[in-house]
Coordinates of C-alpha atoms and ligand atoms in Angstrom, one line a residue:
M1321 CA -7.7 -23.1 -27.2
Y1322 CA -9.9 -22.6 -24.3
A1323 CA -10.5 -18.7 -24.3
P1324 CA -13.9 -17.5 -23.1
K1325 CA -14.9 -14.2 -24.4
V1326 CA -17.5 -11.5 -23.9
G1327 CA -20.6 -12.5 -25.7
D1328 CA -20.2 -16.3 -25.0
R1329 CA -23.0 -18.1 -23.0
L1330 CA -22.3 -19.0 -19.4
D1331 CA -23.0 -22.6 -20.3
S1332 CA -19.8 -22.5 -22.5
L1333 CA -17.6 -22.0 -19.4
D1334 CA -15.5 -24.6 -18.0
T1335 CA -15.9 -25.2 -14.3
P1336 CA -15.3 -24.3 -11.6
S1337 CA -15.7 -20.7 -12.6
M1338 CA -16.1 -17.5 -10.8
I1339 CA -19.2 -15.6 -12.1
A1340 CA -20.8 -12.4 -11.1
D1341 CA -24.4 -11.3 -11.9
L1342 CA -23.9 -7.9 -13.3
D1343 CA -27.5 -6.7 -12.3
L1344 CA -26.9 -7.6 -8.7
V1345 CA -23.3 -6.2 -8.7
E1346 CA -24.6 -2.9 -10.0
A1347 CA -27.7 -2.9 -7.6
N1348 CA -25.2 -3.5 -4.6
L1349 CA -23.1 -0.6 -5.7
K1350 CA -26.0 1.7 -6.3
K1351 CA -27.6 0.8 -2.8
L1352 CA -24.2 1.6 -1.1
M1353 CA -23.8 4.9 -2.9
D1354 CA -27.5 5.9 -2.3
K1355 CA -27.1 5.3 1.4
L1356 CA -23.6 6.7 1.9
L1357 CA -22.9 9.5 -0.7
P1358 CA -25.6 11.8 0.8
T1359 CA -23.5 12.0 4.1
G1360 CA -20.8 13.8 2.1
L1361 CA -18.2 11.4 3.4
N1362 CA -15.5 9.9 1.1
I1363 CA -16.1 6.4 0.1
R1364 CA -12.9 4.6 -0.3
P1365 CA -13.9 0.8 -0.7
H1366 CA -11.8 -1.9 0.3
L1367 CA -10.3 -3.7 -2.8
K1368 CA -9.1 -6.6 -0.6
T1369 CA -12.4 -8.1 -1.6
T1370 CA -12.5 -7.7 -5.4
K1371 CA -8.8 -7.6 -6.0
S1372 CA -9.9 -5.9 -9.4
A1373 CA -9.0 -2.6 -10.8
A1374 CA -11.9 -2.9 -13.2
I1375 CA -14.4 -3.3 -10.3
A1376 CA -12.5 -0.3 -8.5
G1377 CA -13.2 1.8 -11.8
K1378 CA -16.7 1.3 -11.6
M1379 CA -16.9 2.0 -8.0
V1380 CA -15.2 5.4 -8.7
K1381 CA -17.7 6.0 -11.5
A1382 CA -20.4 5.6 -9.0
G1383 CA -18.9 8.2 -6.6
A1384 CA -16.1 6.5 -4.8
K1385 CA -12.9 8.3 -4.3
G1386 CA -9.8 5.8 -4.4
G1387 CA -9.7 2.5 -2.9
C1388 CA -8.1 0.5 0.0
V1389 CA -5.8 -2.3 -0.4
A1390 CA -4.7 -4.7 2.5
K1391 CA -0.9 -5.2 1.3
V1392 CA 1.9 -3.7 -0.5
S1393 CA 2.1 -6.4 -3.1
E1394 CA -1.6 -5.8 -3.6
A1395 CA -1.1 -2.0 -4.1
E1396 CA 1.5 -3.0 -6.7
A1397 CA -0.8 -5.0 -8.7
I1398 CA -3.6 -2.6 -8.5
A1399 CA -1.4 0.5 -9.0
A1400 CA 0.2 -1.1 -12.2
T1401 CA -3.3 -0.9 -13.9
G1402 CA -3.2 2.9 -13.5
F1403 CA -5.5 2.9 -10.4
D1404 CA -3.3 4.4 -7.8
D1405 CA -5.2 6.4 -5.3
L1406 CA -4.8 3.7 -2.6
L1407 CA -4.5 3.5 1.2
I1408 CA -2.6 0.3 2.3
T1409 CA -4.5 -0.6 5.5
C1410 CA -2.0 -3.2 6.9
E1411 CA 1.3 -2.2 8.8
I1412 CA 4.3 -2.3 6.5
V1413 CA 6.9 -4.1 8.5
G1414 CA 10.2 -5.7 7.5
L1415 CA 13.0 -4.6 5.2
A1416 CA 11.9 -6.3 2.1
K1417 CA 8.4 -4.9 2.3
V1418 CA 9.7 -1.4 3.2
K1419 CA 11.8 -1.5 0.3
R1420 CA 8.9 -2.4 -2.0
L1421 CA 7.0 0.3 -0.6
V1422 CA 9.6 2.9 -1.4
E1423 CA 9.7 1.6 -4.9
L1424 CA 6.1 1.7 -5.3
Y1425 CA 5.9 5.1 -3.8
R1426 CA 8.6 6.3 -6.3
K1427 CA 6.2 5.6 -9.1
H1428 CA 2.9 6.4 -7.3
R1429 CA 2.7 9.5 -5.0
N1430 CA -1.0 9.0 -4.2
I1431 CA -0.2 5.9 -2.1
R1432 CA -0.9 6.2 1.5
I1433 CA 0.0 4.0 4.5
V1434 CA -0.7 3.2 7.9
V1435 CA 1.7 2.8 11.0
D1436 CA 1.2 1.6 14.5
S1437 CA 4.6 1.7 16.0
E1438 CA 7.6 3.8 16.2
I1439 CA 9.8 1.0 14.9
G1440 CA 7.6 0.8 11.9
A1441 CA 7.5 4.4 11.3
T1442 CA 11.3 4.9 11.7
A1443 CA 12.1 2.0 9.3
I1444 CA 10.0 3.7 6.5
N1445 CA 11.5 7.2 7.2
E1446 CA 14.9 5.6 6.9
A1447 CA 14.3 3.9 3.7
L1448 CA 12.7 6.8 2.1
A1449 CA 15.7 9.0 3.3
G1450 CA 17.9 6.9 1.5
S1451 CA 15.9 6.9 -1.7
G1452 CA 16.4 10.4 -3.1
I1453 CA 12.6 11.0 -2.9
D1454 CA 12.1 14.2 -1.3
E1455 CA 8.2 14.3 -0.9
P1456 CA 7.0 12.7 2.4
I1457 CA 4.7 9.9 2.2
M1458 CA 1.1 10.3 3.7
V1459 CA 0.7 8.4 6.8
L1460 CA -2.2 7.6 8.9
I1461 CA -2.0 6.4 12.5
D1462 CA -3.6 3.0 12.8
L1463 CA -5.6 3.1 16.0
D1464 CA -7.0 -0.1 17.9
V1465 CA -10.8 0.7 18.3
G1466 CA -11.5 -2.6 19.9
L1467 CA -10.4 -5.2 17.2
H1468 CA -7.1 -5.9 19.0
R1469 CA -5.5 -6.9 15.8
T1470 CA -3.3 -4.1 14.8
G1471 CA -3.5 -0.4 15.9
V1472 CA -1.8 1.7 18.7
K1473 CA -3.9 2.2 21.8
P1474 CA -5.8 5.4 22.1
G1475 CA -4.8 8.1 24.4
E1476 CA -1.2 8.6 25.4
P1477 CA 0.4 5.8 23.1
A1478 CA -1.4 7.3 20.1
L1479 CA -0.2 10.8 21.0
A1480 CA 3.3 9.5 21.6
L1481 CA 3.3 8.0 18.1
A1482 CA 2.3 11.1 16.6
Q1483 CA 4.9 13.2 18.2
H1484 CA 7.4 10.6 16.9
I1485 CA 6.2 10.7 13.6
A1486 CA 6.3 14.5 13.7
G1487 CA 10.0 14.2 13.9
L1488 CA 10.4 12.0 10.8
R1489 CA 10.9 14.1 7.7
H1490 CA 9.8 11.6 5.2
L1491 CA 6.4 10.8 6.9
K1492 CA 3.6 13.2 6.8
L1493 CA 0.6 12.5 9.3
I1494 CA -2.5 13.2 7.7
G1495 CA -5.0 11.2 9.8
V1496 CA -6.2 8.1 11.7
Q1497 CA -7.6 4.7 10.7
G1498 CA -9.7 2.6 13.2
Y1499 CA -11.2 -0.6 11.8
E1500 CA -13.9 -2.4 13.9
G1501 CA -13.6 -5.6 12.3
H1502 CA -14.9 -7.5 15.3
L1503 CA -18.4 -5.9 14.8
Q1504 CA -19.0 -6.5 11.3
H1505 CA -20.8 -9.7 11.7
L1506 CA -22.7 -9.1 15.0
H1507 CA -26.3 -10.2 14.1
D1508 CA -28.0 -8.1 16.4
K1509 CA -28.3 -4.8 14.6
E1510 CA -28.7 -2.6 17.7
D1511 CA -25.8 -4.4 19.3
R1512 CA -23.8 -3.7 16.4
K1513 CA -24.7 -0.2 16.0
T1514 CA -24.2 0.5 19.9
Q1515 CA -20.8 -1.0 19.9
C1516 CA -19.9 0.7 16.6
L1517 CA -20.7 4.1 18.0
E1518 CA -18.4 3.3 21.0
S1519 CA -15.5 2.3 18.6
M1520 CA -16.3 5.6 16.8
Q1521 CA -15.9 7.4 20.0
I1522 CA -12.5 6.0 20.5
L1523 CA -11.5 7.0 16.9
T1524 CA -13.0 10.5 16.6
G1525 CA -12.1 11.4 20.2
T1526 CA -8.3 10.4 19.5
A1527 CA -8.4 12.3 16.5
D1528 CA -9.6 15.4 18.5
S1529 CA -6.9 14.8 21.1
L1530 CA -4.4 14.8 18.4
R1531 CA -5.7 18.1 16.9
N1532 CA -5.7 19.7 20.4
A1533 CA -2.1 18.6 20.6
G1534 CA -1.4 20.5 17.3
F1535 CA -1.5 17.8 14.8
K1536 CA -3.4 18.2 11.6
I1537 CA -5.8 15.4 11.3
D1538 CA -7.8 15.7 8.1
V1539 CA -8.5 12.0 7.5
V1540 CA -10.6 9.7 9.8
T1541 CA -11.2 6.4 8.0
T1542 CA -13.3 3.4 9.2
G1543 CA -16.1 1.1 8.5
G1544 CA -17.0 -2.0 6.7
T1545 CA -20.1 -3.5 5.2
G1546 CA -21.7 -4.4 8.6
T1547 CA -21.0 -0.9 10.2
A1548 CA -20.4 1.9 7.6
E1549 CA -24.0 3.1 7.9
F1550 CA -23.4 3.7 11.7
C1551 CA -20.1 5.2 11.2
A1552 CA -21.4 7.7 8.7
T1553 CA -23.6 9.2 11.4
V1554 CA -20.7 10.2 13.7
P1555 CA -19.3 13.6 13.4
G1556 CA -15.6 13.6 12.8
V1557 CA -15.6 10.4 10.6
T1558 CA -14.4 11.6 7.0
E1559 CA -14.1 8.3 5.1
L1560 CA -15.6 4.7 4.8
Q1561 CA -14.0 1.6 3.6
P1562 CA -16.6 -1.2 3.0
G1563 CA -15.5 -4.0 0.8
S1564 CA -17.8 -7.2 0.8
F1565 CA -20.9 -5.3 0.1
I1566 CA -20.4 -5.8 -3.7
F1567 CA -20.5 -9.5 -3.8
M1568 CA -21.4 -10.4 -0.2
D1569 CA -21.2 -14.1 1.0
T1570 CA -23.4 -16.4 3.3
D1571 CA -21.6 -15.3 6.5
Y1572 CA -22.4 -11.6 6.0
R1573 CA -26.0 -12.3 4.6
N1574 CA -26.7 -14.4 7.8
A1575 CA -25.2 -11.6 10.0
V1576 CA -26.6 -8.3 8.1
G1577 CA -29.5 -9.7 6.2
S1578 CA -30.2 -9.2 2.5
F1579 CA -30.0 -5.6 1.9
Y1580 CA -27.2 -6.3 -0.3
S1581 CA -27.5 -9.5 -2.6
N1582 CA -25.4 -12.3 -3.0
S1583 CA -24.0 -11.5 -6.5
L1584 CA -21.1 -13.8 -6.9
T1585 CA -21.1 -17.6 -7.4
I1586 CA -18.8 -20.3 -8.3
L1587 CA -20.4 -22.3 -11.2
S1588 CA -19.8 -25.9 -10.7
T1589 CA -20.6 -29.4 -12.5
V1590 CA -21.9 -32.6 -11.1
V1591 CA -19.1 -35.0 -12.1
S1592 CA -20.2 -38.1 -10.1
K1593 CA -23.3 -39.7 -8.8
Q1594 CA -22.7 -41.2 -5.4
G1595 CA -26.3 -42.4 -4.3
P1596 CA -29.9 -41.9 -5.0
R1597 CA -29.8 -38.4 -3.1
A1598 CA -26.1 -37.6 -3.3
V1599 CA -23.6 -36.3 -6.0
T1600 CA -20.2 -35.0 -6.3
I1601 CA -19.4 -31.6 -7.7
D1602 CA -16.0 -30.2 -9.0
S1603 CA -15.7 -27.4 -6.2
G1604 CA -13.9 -28.4 -3.1
L1605 CA -11.3 -26.6 -0.7
K1606 CA -9.4 -25.1 -4.0
S1607 CA -12.5 -23.4 -5.1
L1608 CA -14.4 -22.3 -2.1
T1609 CA -13.2 -21.4 1.5
T1610 CA -14.4 -23.0 4.7
D1611 CA -13.2 -20.7 7.5
S1612 CA -16.6 -19.1 8.0
G1613 CA -18.6 -22.2 7.5
L1614 CA -19.5 -24.1 4.3
A1615 CA -20.6 -22.5 0.9
E1616 CA -24.2 -23.0 0.1
C1617 CA -25.8 -24.1 -3.2
K1618 CA -27.9 -21.3 -4.7
D1619 CA -30.6 -23.8 -5.0
S1620 CA -31.1 -24.3 -1.2
K1621 CA -32.8 -27.8 -1.8
Y1622 CA -29.2 -29.1 -2.0
T1623 CA -26.7 -29.1 0.8
Y1624 CA -23.0 -29.0 0.3
G1625 CA -20.3 -30.9 2.0
V1626 CA -16.4 -30.7 1.5
L1627 CA -15.0 -33.9 0.0
G1628 CA -11.5 -32.7 -0.5
D1629 CA -9.3 -30.3 -2.6
E1630 CA -11.1 -30.8 -5.7
H1631 CA -14.6 -32.1 -4.7
G1632 CA -17.6 -31.4 -2.7
S1633 CA -20.9 -33.2 -2.3
L1634 CA -24.5 -32.3 -2.8
T1635 CA -27.2 -34.2 -1.0
W1636 CA -30.9 -33.6 -0.9
G1637 CA -34.3 -34.7 0.7
E1638 CA -36.7 -37.2 -0.6
D1639 CA -39.1 -35.0 -2.7
T1640 CA -36.2 -33.0 -4.4
P1641 CA -35.5 -33.4 -8.1
P1642 CA -32.3 -35.5 -8.3
L1643 CA -29.1 -33.9 -9.9
S1644 CA -27.4 -35.9 -12.4
V1645 CA -23.8 -36.2 -13.9
G1646 CA -23.1 -33.1 -16.0
D1647 CA -25.7 -30.9 -14.2
R1648 CA -24.3 -27.4 -13.2
V1649 CA -24.8 -25.6 -9.9
E1650 CA -24.0 -22.2 -8.5
M1651 CA -22.4 -22.2 -5.1
I1652 CA -22.4 -19.2 -2.9
P1653 CA -19.1 -18.4 -1.1
S1654 CA -19.2 -18.5 2.8
H1655 CA -16.4 -15.9 3.0
I1656 CA -16.0 -13.7 -0.1
D1657 CA -12.5 -12.2 0.2
P1658 CA -10.4 -15.5 0.5
T1659 CA -12.6 -17.3 -2.0
V1660 CA -12.0 -14.6 -4.8
N1661 CA -8.2 -15.0 -4.0
L1662 CA -8.6 -18.6 -5.4
H1663 CA -9.7 -17.6 -8.8
D1664 CA -7.9 -15.9 -11.7
V1665 CA -10.8 -14.2 -13.4
Y1666 CA -14.4 -13.2 -12.9
Y1667 CA -16.9 -13.7 -15.7
A1668 CA -19.7 -11.1 -15.2
Y1669 CA -23.0 -12.0 -17.0
R1670 CA -26.4 -10.5 -17.6
G1671 CA -29.1 -13.0 -18.7
A1672 CA -26.9 -15.9 -19.5
V1673 CA -24.4 -14.2 -21.6
I1674 CA -21.0 -13.0 -20.4
E1675 CA -20.8 -9.1 -20.7
E1676 CA -17.5 -8.4 -19.2
I1677 CA -14.4 -10.3 -18.1
W1678 CA -12.3 -9.0 -15.0
P1679 CA -8.9 -10.3 -13.9
V1680 CA -8.3 -10.8 -10.3
D1681 CA -5.4 -8.4 -10.6
S1682 CA -4.1 -8.9 -7.1
R1683 CA -4.8 -12.7 -6.8
G1684 CA -2.2 -14.3 -4.5
K1685 CA -0.7 -10.9 -3.4
V1686 CA -0.5 -11.6 0.2
Q1687 CA 2.9 -9.8 1.0
Ligands
PLP1160 N1 -11.1 -2.0 6.2 C1 -10.2 -2.9 6.7 C2 -9.0 -2.3 7.5 C3 -10.5 -4.2 6.7 O1 -9.6 -5.1 7.3 C4 -11.7 -4.6 5.9 C5 -12.0 -6.1 6.0 O2 -11.4 -6.9 6.6 C6 -12.5 -3.6 5.6 C7 -12.2 -2.4 5.7 C8 -13.8 -4.1 4.7 O3 -14.7 -4.7 5.5 P1 -15.8 -5.5 4.8 O4 -15.2 -6.5 3.8 O5 -16.5 -6.2 6.0 O6 -16.8 -4.6 4.2
MN1161 MN1 -13.2 -10.9 5.0

């Protein structure tokens, strides 16, 4: 049976396989912690990127406190491994999802959630009221700081939502979340910084108005790979949620530069020769996502193209050594989070030897 194990060499892996360079993963984590831990802020990395409790454990060892997940089903998968200090950063709406949340909360009291509507808050309160669980769930108001994706608007609407939550016995308001996702990939660093500080004024300003109105706002959580360092300079921010920094992707590298390294690739095999300067590899749409542009071959002499679900092309210029059937190449994803979600497992290597194998615990957990 095919069962790769620790100690095997990378060249024994079937392809496509998701492989992570441990030296680079550890260096990325150290760089983030060296930059952000001295600020004294809580680092709660977003696990939507890695979907892995094993990696979350490494982050905690390095100084992180807890993690974020996007969805309830993601929280179920990660909490089931024993790692349950989790903030679910997406709104929890719909009867089925709310019921799942209640069952999750029954077992894991560290789970925190966000709300951005009175309807949403009321539904969760009612489900908890009927559950026999007495302890109120910790809730953050999700605030729109400019992304216009989710989040209540700052000012009066945020205040009204806080007042509404205060009237719900099974919800305990502890803070605000504001994610400036629209700024993460701005190429101009000064522009990214300026706009980020504006978003942070909205976030911390709202936290202050809520406090002035008598609410206890202990948590102010925000930030991604492209902005965390700027968020960290703003008084009033208490927590940072970067995710992609651990593996990076070509989109992030192009935007924020190479402070963090591309540490994850999809190992692929040349399966067909299609001309003197063209081959086909076994990584297509089912192995590498394309929403943020095409993946790149780690060896930049070869250019990738999509040939379908299972296939991609590599082409090259005249003076480049040709690739042959059976050769192996590494592909750098263009968007890390949805690419990871296409694979079951990470093979983490040092040198050319597999040192650790991490399941993608919350793969496919999109509910
Ligand atoms: N926080 C929230 C709410 C997010 O949606 C994301 C990513 O989409 C992050 C944090 C992490 O951001 P990044 O992957 O850019 O570091
Ligand atoms: Mn993403």
